[in-house]
Short mmCIF file of C-alpha atoms and ligand atoms in Angstrom, two decimals:
data_model
loop_
_atom_site.label_atom_id
_atom_site.label_comp_id
_atom_site.label_asym_id
_atom_site.label_seq_id
_atom_site.Cartn_x
_atom_site.Cartn_y
_atom_site.Cartn_z
CA MET A 1 -48.55 -10.50 9.41
CA GLY A 2 -50.60 -10.49 6.24
CA ARG A 3 -48.74 -13.29 4.45
CA SER A 4 -49.81 -13.53 0.84
CA GLY A 5 -49.06 -17.22 0.69
CA MET A 6 -47.60 -16.79 -2.77
CA PRO A 7 -44.36 -18.71 -3.26
CA ALA A 8 -41.39 -16.40 -3.72
CA GLY A 9 -40.55 -17.94 -7.09
CA GLU A 10 -43.77 -16.68 -8.64
CA MET A 11 -43.11 -13.09 -7.68
CA PRO A 12 -41.25 -10.63 -9.90
CA ALA A 13 -37.48 -10.91 -9.34
CA ASP A 14 -36.99 -7.30 -8.36
CA GLY A 15 -40.15 -6.59 -6.47
CA GLY A 16 -41.43 -4.51 -9.38
CA GLY A 17 -45.11 -3.77 -8.94
CA TRP A 18 -45.07 -4.78 -5.28
CA PRO A 19 -44.14 -1.55 -3.58
CA LEU A 20 -44.77 -2.70 -0.02
CA GLN A 21 -43.01 -5.98 0.21
CA ALA A 22 -41.57 -7.63 3.22
CA ILE A 23 -39.63 -10.78 3.94
CA TRP A 24 -40.96 -13.21 6.51
CA ILE A 25 -38.47 -15.49 8.23
CA ARG A 26 -38.86 -18.07 10.96
CA GLY A 27 -35.41 -18.37 12.51
CA GLY A 28 -33.61 -21.45 13.70
CA SER A 29 -33.53 -23.60 10.55
CA PRO A 30 -30.03 -24.72 9.59
CA LEU A 31 -28.93 -23.96 6.01
CA ARG A 32 -27.83 -27.02 4.04
CA GLY A 33 -26.90 -27.31 0.39
CA THR A 34 -25.32 -25.16 -2.26
CA VAL A 35 -25.97 -21.52 -3.11
CA GLU A 36 -24.95 -20.34 -6.55
CA ILE A 37 -23.21 -16.98 -6.34
CA GLN A 38 -24.27 -14.39 -8.93
CA GLY A 39 -22.15 -11.95 -10.91
CA ALA A 40 -20.89 -8.96 -8.93
CA LYS A 41 -23.32 -6.04 -8.80
CA ASN A 42 -20.55 -3.52 -8.29
CA SER A 43 -18.66 -4.79 -11.31
CA ALA A 44 -21.62 -5.31 -13.64
CA LEU A 45 -22.88 -1.74 -13.14
CA LYS A 46 -19.48 -0.26 -14.08
CA LEU A 47 -18.98 -2.56 -17.07
CA MET A 48 -22.39 -1.48 -18.33
CA ALA A 49 -21.24 2.15 -18.10
CA ALA A 50 -17.96 1.23 -19.81
CA ALA A 51 -19.91 -0.16 -22.78
CA LEU A 52 -20.88 3.46 -23.59
CA LEU A 53 -17.24 4.12 -24.58
CA THR A 54 -17.72 2.29 -27.88
CA ALA A 55 -20.24 2.33 -30.73
CA GLU A 56 -19.68 -1.39 -31.26
CA PRO A 57 -21.68 -4.13 -29.50
CA CYS A 58 -20.58 -5.28 -26.05
CA VAL A 59 -21.82 -8.48 -24.46
CA LEU A 60 -21.61 -8.89 -20.70
CA GLU A 61 -22.13 -12.37 -19.28
CA ASN A 62 -23.08 -13.31 -15.73
CA VAL A 63 -25.01 -10.08 -15.10
CA PRO A 64 -27.30 -10.51 -12.06
CA ASP A 65 -31.01 -9.78 -12.49
CA ILE A 66 -31.29 -7.24 -9.69
CA ARG A 67 -32.97 -3.88 -9.35
CA ASP A 68 -29.76 -1.84 -9.65
CA VAL A 69 -28.94 -3.49 -12.97
CA ARG A 70 -32.45 -2.71 -14.21
CA MET A 71 -31.98 0.90 -13.20
CA MET A 72 -28.66 1.06 -15.00
CA ILE A 73 -30.39 -0.37 -18.10
CA GLU A 74 -32.87 2.53 -17.87
CA ILE A 75 -29.99 4.99 -17.70
CA LEU A 76 -28.21 3.47 -20.70
CA THR A 77 -31.37 3.35 -22.82
CA GLY A 78 -32.19 6.91 -21.75
CA LEU A 79 -28.80 7.91 -23.15
CA GLY A 80 -29.64 6.23 -26.45
CA ALA A 81 -28.07 2.78 -26.09
CA GLU A 82 -29.86 -0.42 -27.08
CA VAL A 83 -29.81 -2.95 -24.29
CA THR A 84 -31.15 -6.48 -24.57
CA ARG A 85 -31.05 -9.27 -22.00
CA GLU A 86 -30.90 -12.95 -22.81
CA GLY A 87 -30.56 -15.13 -19.75
CA ASP A 88 -27.61 -13.82 -17.78
CA GLN A 89 -26.23 -11.90 -20.79
CA LEU A 90 -26.66 -8.24 -21.56
CA ARG A 91 -25.98 -6.97 -25.06
CA ILE A 92 -25.30 -3.24 -25.14
CA VAL A 93 -24.95 -1.21 -28.32
CA ALA A 94 -24.39 2.53 -27.95
CA ARG A 95 -24.21 3.58 -31.60
CA GLU A 96 -25.37 7.11 -30.86
CA LEU A 97 -25.08 8.69 -27.46
CA GLY A 98 -27.19 11.49 -26.01
CA GLU A 99 -26.07 13.87 -23.26
CA GLU A 100 -29.17 13.99 -21.04
CA THR A 101 -29.24 11.34 -18.34
CA PRO A 102 -32.70 10.28 -17.09
CA VAL A 103 -33.36 11.67 -13.62
CA GLU A 104 -35.26 8.96 -11.75
CA PRO A 105 -32.78 6.08 -11.89
CA VAL A 106 -29.88 8.39 -10.98
CA ARG A 107 -31.88 9.79 -8.08
CA GLU A 108 -32.55 6.25 -6.85
CA MET A 109 -29.14 4.77 -7.48
CA ARG A 110 -25.92 6.62 -6.85
CA ALA A 111 -23.99 4.30 -9.18
CA GLY A 112 -25.79 6.07 -12.03
CA ILE A 113 -23.08 8.74 -11.92
CA GLN A 114 -20.66 6.14 -13.28
CA VAL A 115 -21.83 6.98 -16.81
CA MET A 116 -20.33 10.46 -16.44
CA GLY A 117 -16.73 9.55 -17.34
CA PRO A 118 -17.60 7.35 -20.33
CA VAL A 119 -20.17 9.78 -21.80
CA VAL A 120 -17.92 12.85 -21.47
CA ALA A 121 -15.02 10.91 -22.97
CA ARG A 122 -17.02 9.78 -25.98
CA ARG A 123 -19.68 12.46 -26.47
CA GLY A 124 -17.88 15.50 -25.06
CA ARG A 125 -20.67 16.47 -22.67
CA ILE A 126 -23.23 15.19 -20.18
CA ARG A 127 -25.99 16.59 -18.00
CA ILE A 128 -26.78 14.46 -15.01
CA PHE A 129 -28.86 14.73 -11.85
CA GLN A 130 -26.71 15.63 -8.86
CA PRO A 131 -26.97 12.73 -6.40
CA GLY A 132 -27.84 13.92 -2.92
CA GLY A 133 -27.03 12.42 0.45
CA CYS A 134 -27.96 8.83 1.12
CA SER A 135 -28.58 6.67 4.13
CA LEU A 136 -24.84 5.90 4.47
CA GLY A 137 -23.82 9.54 4.87
CA PRO A 138 -23.41 12.60 2.64
CA ARG A 139 -21.44 10.80 -0.14
CA PRO A 140 -20.41 13.75 -2.32
CA ILE A 141 -18.91 13.32 -5.79
CA ASP A 142 -16.26 16.02 -5.49
CA PHE A 143 -13.38 13.64 -6.34
CA HIS A 144 -15.09 12.65 -9.58
CA LEU A 145 -15.56 16.28 -10.56
CA GLN A 146 -12.10 17.45 -9.46
CA GLY A 147 -10.54 14.70 -11.56
CA LEU A 148 -12.58 15.62 -14.63
CA ARG A 149 -11.66 19.29 -14.15
CA ALA A 150 -7.98 18.32 -13.93
CA MET A 151 -8.44 16.59 -17.29
CA GLY A 152 -9.66 19.88 -18.79
CA ALA A 153 -13.44 19.53 -18.44
CA GLN A 154 -15.71 22.45 -17.60
CA VAL A 155 -17.97 21.50 -14.73
CA ALA A 156 -21.06 23.48 -13.74
CA GLU A 157 -23.45 22.58 -10.96
CA GLU A 158 -26.82 24.22 -11.56
CA PHE A 159 -30.49 23.66 -10.77
CA GLY A 160 -29.69 20.33 -9.10
CA PHE A 161 -27.86 19.05 -12.16
CA ILE A 162 -24.21 18.70 -13.09
CA ARG A 163 -23.07 19.65 -16.54
CA VAL A 164 -19.67 18.46 -17.69
CA GLU A 165 -18.15 19.48 -21.03
CA ALA A 166 -14.85 18.83 -22.73
CA GLU A 167 -13.99 18.93 -26.41
CA ARG A 168 -11.44 16.21 -25.68
CA LEU A 169 -10.17 15.30 -22.22
CA ARG A 170 -6.42 15.56 -21.62
CA GLY A 171 -4.38 13.06 -19.66
CA THR A 172 -2.88 14.33 -16.41
CA ASP A 173 -1.81 13.31 -12.90
CA ILE A 174 -4.69 12.99 -10.45
CA TYR A 175 -4.42 12.42 -6.72
CA LEU A 176 -7.48 11.21 -4.80
CA ASP A 177 -7.80 12.40 -1.19
CA PHE A 178 -9.47 9.08 -0.39
CA PRO A 179 -9.31 5.91 -2.49
CA SER A 180 -12.88 6.28 -3.75
CA VAL A 181 -14.07 3.30 -5.77
CA GLY A 182 -16.50 5.28 -7.92
CA ALA A 183 -14.09 8.17 -8.61
CA THR A 184 -11.30 5.76 -9.55
CA GLU A 185 -13.56 3.98 -12.04
CA ASN A 186 -15.14 7.12 -13.47
CA LEU A 187 -11.76 8.78 -14.06
CA MET A 188 -10.18 5.61 -15.37
CA MET A 189 -12.96 5.31 -17.95
CA ALA A 190 -12.81 8.99 -18.85
CA ALA A 191 -9.04 8.66 -19.39
CA VAL A 192 -9.38 5.76 -21.82
CA LEU A 193 -10.28 8.10 -24.70
CA ALA A 194 -8.33 11.14 -23.44
CA GLU A 195 -5.34 12.62 -25.18
CA GLY A 196 -2.12 11.43 -23.52
CA VAL A 197 -1.44 9.66 -20.27
CA THR A 198 -3.49 9.85 -17.06
CA VAL A 199 -2.11 8.59 -13.78
CA ILE A 200 -4.49 8.16 -10.83
CA HIS A 201 -2.64 8.22 -7.51
CA ASN A 202 -4.15 6.83 -4.32
CA ALA A 203 -6.58 4.90 -6.52
CA ALA A 204 -9.00 2.45 -4.94
CA ARG A 205 -7.80 -1.16 -5.19
CA GLU A 206 -11.11 -3.05 -5.16
CA PRO A 207 -11.15 -6.21 -7.34
CA GLU A 208 -14.08 -4.85 -9.38
CA ILE A 209 -11.70 -2.17 -10.69
CA GLU A 210 -9.45 -4.92 -12.03
CA ASP A 211 -12.50 -6.45 -13.68
CA ALA A 212 -13.14 -3.11 -15.41
CA GLN A 213 -9.49 -2.86 -16.50
CA ARG A 214 -9.64 -6.34 -18.06
CA PHE A 215 -12.83 -5.51 -19.99
CA LEU A 216 -11.54 -2.12 -21.15
CA ASN A 217 -8.24 -3.59 -22.34
CA GLN A 218 -10.09 -6.32 -24.18
CA CYS A 219 -11.87 -3.54 -26.08
CA GLY A 220 -8.55 -1.91 -27.00
CA ALA A 221 -7.89 0.41 -24.04
CA ARG A 222 -4.43 0.71 -22.47
CA VAL A 223 -4.95 0.59 -18.72
CA SER A 224 -2.51 -0.82 -16.19
CA GLY A 225 -2.14 -0.85 -12.43
CA ALA A 226 -5.75 -1.61 -11.40
CA GLY A 227 -5.59 -3.44 -8.10
CA THR A 228 -2.70 -1.20 -6.98
CA GLY A 229 -2.79 2.35 -5.67
CA VAL A 230 -1.52 3.82 -8.96
CA ILE A 231 -3.43 3.35 -12.21
CA ARG A 232 -1.96 4.43 -15.54
CA VAL A 233 -4.14 5.00 -18.59
CA GLU A 234 -2.74 5.72 -22.02
CA GLY A 235 -5.46 7.37 -24.07
CA VAL A 236 -6.49 5.76 -27.38
CA GLU A 237 -8.53 7.10 -30.32
CA GLY A 238 -11.41 4.66 -29.97
CA LEU A 239 -12.53 1.33 -28.51
CA ARG A 240 -13.94 -1.78 -30.15
CA GLY A 241 -16.76 -3.88 -28.71
CA GLY A 242 -16.08 -6.91 -26.55
CA ARG A 243 -17.48 -9.84 -24.64
CA TYR A 244 -16.74 -10.23 -20.95
CA ARG A 245 -17.82 -12.38 -18.01
CA VAL A 246 -18.51 -10.44 -14.80
CA MET A 247 -16.60 -11.72 -11.74
CA PRO A 248 -18.60 -13.42 -8.96
CA ASP A 249 -19.97 -11.17 -6.22
CA ARG A 250 -17.68 -11.11 -3.17
CA ILE A 251 -20.20 -9.19 -1.06
CA GLU A 252 -22.97 -11.66 -1.83
CA THR A 253 -20.58 -14.52 -1.04
CA ALA A 254 -19.73 -12.95 2.32
CA THR A 255 -23.43 -12.36 3.08
CA PHE A 256 -24.30 -16.04 2.55
CA LEU A 257 -21.19 -17.08 4.49
CA LEU A 258 -22.37 -15.03 7.46
CA ALA A 259 -25.92 -16.36 7.06
CA GLY A 260 -24.50 -19.90 7.20
CA ALA A 261 -22.37 -19.08 10.23
CA ALA A 262 -25.38 -17.55 11.99
CA ALA A 263 -27.97 -20.21 11.19
CA GLY A 264 -25.68 -23.27 11.24
CA GLY A 265 -25.92 -26.28 8.94
CA ASP A 266 -23.57 -27.04 6.07
CA LEU A 267 -23.53 -24.60 3.21
CA ALA A 268 -21.44 -24.46 0.04
CA LEU A 269 -21.09 -21.26 -1.95
CA ARG A 270 -19.92 -21.30 -5.53
CA PRO A 271 -18.40 -19.88 -7.62
CA ALA A 272 -16.86 -17.93 -4.74
CA PRO A 273 -14.14 -15.33 -5.39
CA VAL A 274 -12.13 -16.73 -2.47
CA TYR A 275 -8.97 -14.82 -3.48
CA CYS A 276 -10.52 -11.47 -2.59
CA LEU A 277 -12.24 -12.45 0.66
CA GLU A 278 -9.13 -12.67 2.85
CA ALA A 279 -10.22 -9.99 5.33
CA VAL A 280 -13.62 -11.62 5.87
CA LEU A 281 -12.30 -15.19 6.05
CA SER A 282 -9.59 -14.35 8.56
CA LYS A 283 -12.25 -12.75 10.82
CA MET A 284 -14.30 -15.94 10.48
CA THR A 285 -11.32 -17.96 11.69
CA GLU A 286 -10.70 -15.47 14.51
CA ILE A 287 -14.22 -15.74 15.91
CA GLY A 288 -14.38 -19.53 15.52
CA VAL A 289 -16.55 -20.07 12.42
CA HIS A 290 -15.87 -23.42 10.71
CA TRP A 291 -15.10 -22.86 7.06
CA GLU A 292 -12.95 -24.40 4.37
CA ARG A 293 -12.20 -24.08 0.71
CA PRO A 294 -12.72 -27.54 -0.78
CA ASP A 295 -11.63 -26.33 -4.22
CA ARG A 296 -10.52 -23.11 -5.91
CA GLU A 297 -13.98 -21.68 -6.29
CA THR A 298 -16.00 -23.14 -3.45
CA LEU A 299 -16.40 -21.99 0.13
CA ARG A 300 -17.98 -24.25 2.72
CA VAL A 301 -19.28 -23.07 6.09
CA TRP A 302 -20.75 -25.41 8.69
CA GLY A 303 -21.52 -25.76 12.37
CA ALA A 304 -24.27 -25.54 14.94
CA GLY A 305 -24.97 -21.83 14.35
CA ALA A 306 -24.29 -18.71 16.39
CA VAL A 307 -26.49 -19.63 19.37
CA GLU A 308 -24.91 -23.06 19.93
CA GLU A 309 -21.36 -22.32 18.79
CA GLY A 310 -20.92 -19.16 20.87
CA TYR A 311 -18.49 -17.34 18.57
CA ARG A 312 -15.69 -15.20 20.00
CA PRO A 313 -16.00 -11.40 19.80
CA ALA A 314 -13.66 -9.40 17.52
CA ARG A 315 -12.44 -5.99 16.53
CA VAL A 316 -13.58 -5.18 12.98
CA ARG A 317 -12.50 -2.10 11.03
CA ALA A 318 -14.14 -1.51 7.67
CA LEU A 319 -11.53 -0.04 5.34
CA PRO A 320 -10.89 0.34 1.62
CA TYR A 321 -9.81 -2.93 -0.06
CA PRO A 322 -7.91 -5.06 0.91
CA GLY A 323 -9.30 -4.10 4.32
CA PHE A 324 -12.55 -5.52 5.67
CA PRO A 325 -15.32 -4.48 3.21
CA THR A 326 -17.71 -1.82 4.46
CA ASP A 327 -20.51 -3.61 2.59
CA VAL A 328 -20.00 -6.66 4.83
CA GLN A 329 -19.84 -4.60 8.02
CA PRO A 330 -23.63 -4.67 8.71
CA PRO A 331 -24.14 -8.47 8.41
CA MET A 332 -20.88 -9.01 10.33
CA THR A 333 -22.20 -6.83 13.15
CA ALA A 334 -25.38 -8.93 13.17
CA LEU A 335 -23.29 -12.07 13.68
CA LEU A 336 -21.17 -10.44 16.42
CA ALA A 337 -24.40 -9.44 18.19
CA MET A 338 -24.66 -13.14 19.08
CA ALA A 339 -20.98 -13.64 20.08
CA ARG A 340 -19.83 -14.42 23.61
CA GLY A 341 -18.29 -11.11 24.60
CA THR A 342 -17.93 -7.51 23.44
CA SER A 343 -16.86 -6.55 19.90
CA MET A 344 -15.83 -3.19 18.46
CA VAL A 345 -16.87 -2.39 14.91
CA SER A 346 -15.82 0.77 13.12
CA ASP A 347 -16.44 1.98 9.58
CA GLU A 348 -13.76 4.19 8.08
CA VAL A 349 -15.32 4.26 4.61
CA HIS A 350 -18.88 5.51 5.14
CA SER A 351 -19.59 8.05 7.87
CA ALA A 352 -23.10 6.91 8.81
CA ARG A 353 -23.40 3.19 8.31
CA PHE A 354 -24.95 2.05 11.57
CA GLY A 355 -28.56 3.05 10.87
CA TYR A 356 -29.66 -0.61 10.89
CA VAL A 357 -28.48 -1.05 14.50
CA GLY A 358 -31.74 0.33 15.90
CA GLU A 359 -33.57 -2.49 14.10
CA LEU A 360 -31.16 -5.11 15.46
CA ARG A 361 -31.88 -3.76 18.94
CA ARG A 362 -35.57 -4.54 18.42
CA MET A 363 -34.43 -8.12 17.97
CA GLY A 364 -32.69 -8.04 21.32
CA ALA A 365 -29.18 -6.99 20.28
CA ASP A 366 -27.14 -4.95 22.72
CA ILE A 367 -25.30 -2.45 20.52
CA TRP A 368 -24.24 1.07 21.24
CA THR A 369 -23.04 3.40 18.48
CA ASP A 370 -21.22 6.68 18.36
CA GLY A 371 -20.53 8.09 14.90
CA ARG A 372 -18.38 5.61 13.02
CA THR A 373 -18.05 3.12 15.88
CA ALA A 374 -20.27 0.46 17.40
CA VAL A 375 -19.75 -1.44 20.62
CA VAL A 376 -21.47 -4.79 20.28
CA ARG A 377 -22.14 -6.72 23.48
CA GLY A 378 -23.02 -10.25 22.45
CA VAL A 379 -26.31 -11.65 23.69
CA LYS A 380 -27.14 -15.35 23.97
CA ARG A 381 -29.92 -15.21 21.40
CA LEU A 382 -31.84 -12.73 19.29
CA THR A 383 -35.63 -12.83 19.05
CA GLY A 384 -37.72 -12.33 15.92
CA ALA A 385 -39.36 -8.95 15.45
CA GLN A 386 -40.98 -6.67 12.92
CA VAL A 387 -38.15 -4.55 11.54
CA ALA A 388 -37.44 -2.42 8.46
CA ALA A 389 -34.50 -2.36 6.05
CA ALA A 390 -33.47 1.19 5.14
CA ASP A 391 -30.65 0.24 2.78
CA LEU A 392 -29.27 -2.80 0.97
CA ARG A 393 -26.58 -4.07 3.34
CA GLY A 394 -28.41 -2.93 6.47
CA GLY A 395 -31.16 -5.21 5.15
CA ALA A 396 -28.62 -8.04 4.83
CA ALA A 397 -27.81 -7.59 8.53
CA LEU A 398 -31.49 -8.10 9.38
CA ILE A 399 -31.65 -11.26 7.23
CA VAL A 400 -28.60 -12.75 9.00
CA ALA A 401 -30.06 -11.89 12.40
CA ALA A 402 -33.55 -13.22 11.57
CA LEU A 403 -32.20 -16.54 10.26
CA ALA A 404 -30.61 -17.22 13.67
CA ALA A 405 -33.26 -15.56 15.86
CA GLU A 406 -35.86 -17.39 17.87
CA GLY A 407 -39.32 -17.02 16.34
CA GLU A 408 -40.68 -15.05 13.40
CA SER A 409 -39.40 -11.82 11.89
CA LEU A 410 -40.92 -9.57 9.31
CA ILE A 411 -38.40 -7.43 7.44
CA GLU A 412 -40.08 -4.53 5.71
CA GLY A 413 -38.43 -2.47 2.99
CA ALA A 414 -37.49 -5.64 1.10
CA THR A 415 -37.05 -3.59 -2.10
CA HIS A 416 -33.72 -2.42 -0.72
CA LEU A 417 -32.56 -6.03 -0.63
CA TYR A 418 -33.71 -6.68 -4.20
CA ARG A 419 -31.35 -3.91 -5.33
CA GLY A 420 -28.46 -6.29 -4.79
CA TYR A 421 -29.64 -9.86 -4.13
CA ALA A 422 -31.37 -11.76 -6.93
CA ARG A 423 -34.14 -14.21 -5.96
CA LEU A 424 -33.14 -13.90 -2.33
CA GLU A 425 -36.05 -15.76 -0.72
CA GLU A 426 -35.99 -18.51 -3.33
CA ARG A 427 -32.30 -19.16 -2.92
CA LEU A 428 -32.41 -19.16 0.89
CA ALA A 429 -35.52 -21.36 0.89
CA GLY A 430 -33.63 -23.72 -1.44
CA VAL A 431 -31.09 -24.39 1.33
CA GLY A 432 -33.65 -24.86 4.07
CA ALA A 433 -34.50 -21.40 5.39
CA ARG A 434 -38.11 -20.82 6.36
CA ILE A 435 -38.58 -17.64 4.40
CA ALA A 436 -41.22 -16.09 2.17
CA ARG A 437 -41.92 -12.87 0.36
CA VAL A 438 -45.07 -11.27 1.69
CA GLU A 439 -47.22 -8.25 1.00
CA VAL A 440 -47.82 -5.83 3.83
C1 LIG B 1 -18.76 1.79 -3.95
C2 LIG B 1 -19.72 0.66 -3.86
C3 LIG B 1 -20.32 0.58 -2.46
C4 LIG B 1 -19.23 0.54 -1.41
C5 LIG B 1 -18.22 1.65 -1.62
C6 LIG B 1 -17.01 1.51 -0.72
C7 LIG B 1 -20.61 0.50 -6.09
C8 LIG B 1 -21.77 0.67 -6.97
N1 LIG B 1 -20.78 0.85 -4.82
O1 LIG B 1 -19.50 3.00 -3.73
O2 LIG B 1 -21.13 -0.60 -2.39
O3 LIG B 1 -19.80 0.68 -0.13
O4 LIG B 1 -17.74 1.63 -2.97
O5 LIG B 1 -16.41 0.27 -0.89
O6 LIG B 1 -19.56 0.05 -6.50
N2 LIG B 1 -16.34 10.23 -1.27
C9 LIG B 1 -16.16 11.59 -1.25
N3 LIG B 1 -16.10 12.26 -2.45
C10 LIG B 1 -16.20 11.60 -3.64
C11 LIG B 1 -16.38 10.19 -3.65
C12 LIG B 1 -16.45 9.53 -2.43
O7 LIG B 1 -16.07 12.22 -0.20
O8 LIG B 1 -16.14 12.24 -4.69
C13 LIG B 1 -16.42 9.51 0.03
C14 LIG B 1 -17.81 8.88 0.21
O9 LIG B 1 -18.70 9.81 0.78
C15 LIG B 1 -17.52 7.72 1.13
C16 LIG B 1 -16.10 7.31 0.72
O10 LIG B 1 -15.55 8.40 0.00
O11 LIG B 1 -17.48 8.14 2.47
C17 LIG B 1 -16.05 6.06 -0.14
O12 LIG B 1 -16.88 6.21 -1.25
P1 LIG B 1 -16.61 5.48 -2.63
O13 LIG B 1 -15.45 4.55 -2.50
O14 LIG B 1 -16.59 6.49 -3.71
O15 LIG B 1 -17.93 4.59 -2.77
P2 LIG B 1 -18.84 4.41 -4.05
O16 LIG B 1 -18.00 4.28 -5.26
O17 LIG B 1 -19.93 5.39 -4.04
#
């Protein structure tokens, strides 16, 4: 397997400089101890974009050191902002703002388009690489662009780039055909400096959008309704700087919860945003996972693991929040692959999110997919195999499976996992997993 033998802790946190990295796991070790949950990737990235709305310094605390954050730093600096990191804090000062967005990080990370709203609102124009399809489906950005057009912007798509221009955006009523998280946030941020009132109908209700509202309002914006389906933004002339602590990552919490349920042991996760994990926790109860909430910000999961416990099958539908999170669908499917009976999993958010299933099959899973649906026939045990992660959460599914599988697994494409999970091997090894980062 070509193990390098180098302890995970001595490797760069994001896999930088190690293009062909893999994660080696020997399954069957219970996980015991406490995992510290990092700041939410999907909030941090948007707050970083929001910092472009002001020329004053913004300090974000609890920002995870992951590849996506590093790519967003590249985008912000490419636009002329100064970004410095000290521990878990990012200091962002966007005194002057350019209009050309660097291509590479936007090509690699779709969330790069989240700078569009803030830059147009403050600078009046932006030119940004048009994100293409991704491994989860086509993922267009038509809602983002329709909303900006409704606010009076000129939008041109040319030579693979999008150019958006508006002297000053005007508030208006916007209806989203689907409660898109990214469109809601982009338009909400664009509206902060627009003239008049913007109302976003059928807005996404994800908790990270509330995090953005709190930060924006702290900087002087007038946003209300985040967390509901209707968001109202009263435009203001300018924003001040601010300091804000990013909420804990609910997707990371759910991933470790599922890892604990799969591998067994006794695992505590903290600080856990328990209040926004209802859909996941109620599925855990339904299938027979032992969990509790010893205090407001801790989750505990324990038991003999998927093989011994024999969890019950379930019907899981990934939906916009507060429905079951699509980002937890892949690791949940991995757990159900070891349940006693047949589960149905469907994803109503992303059209092609079952790509990882082929890899789970190599580990012995019995899963059949058709479009947005998977039929998961539980098997008694999975077996370790050489598999490849093709995206972040598909990779998380392989980790959950490998931790419970019999024998060794080698998960290639580890870089996808480093996009969203900081020091993954180190943290899992810290609670007893037999895991290492290796070169292939
Ligand atoms: C965000 C999350 C991602 C999560 C997703 C859904 C970040 C950085 N990423 O992605 O982890 O899986 O929410 O919870 O926060 N759509 C359109 N047109 C648009 C915009 C979206 O058709 O203009 C479609 C997409 O193709 C997708 C669905 O709407 O099928 C949901 O996408 P959206 O909510 O926008 O996801 P993102 O914001 O990209």
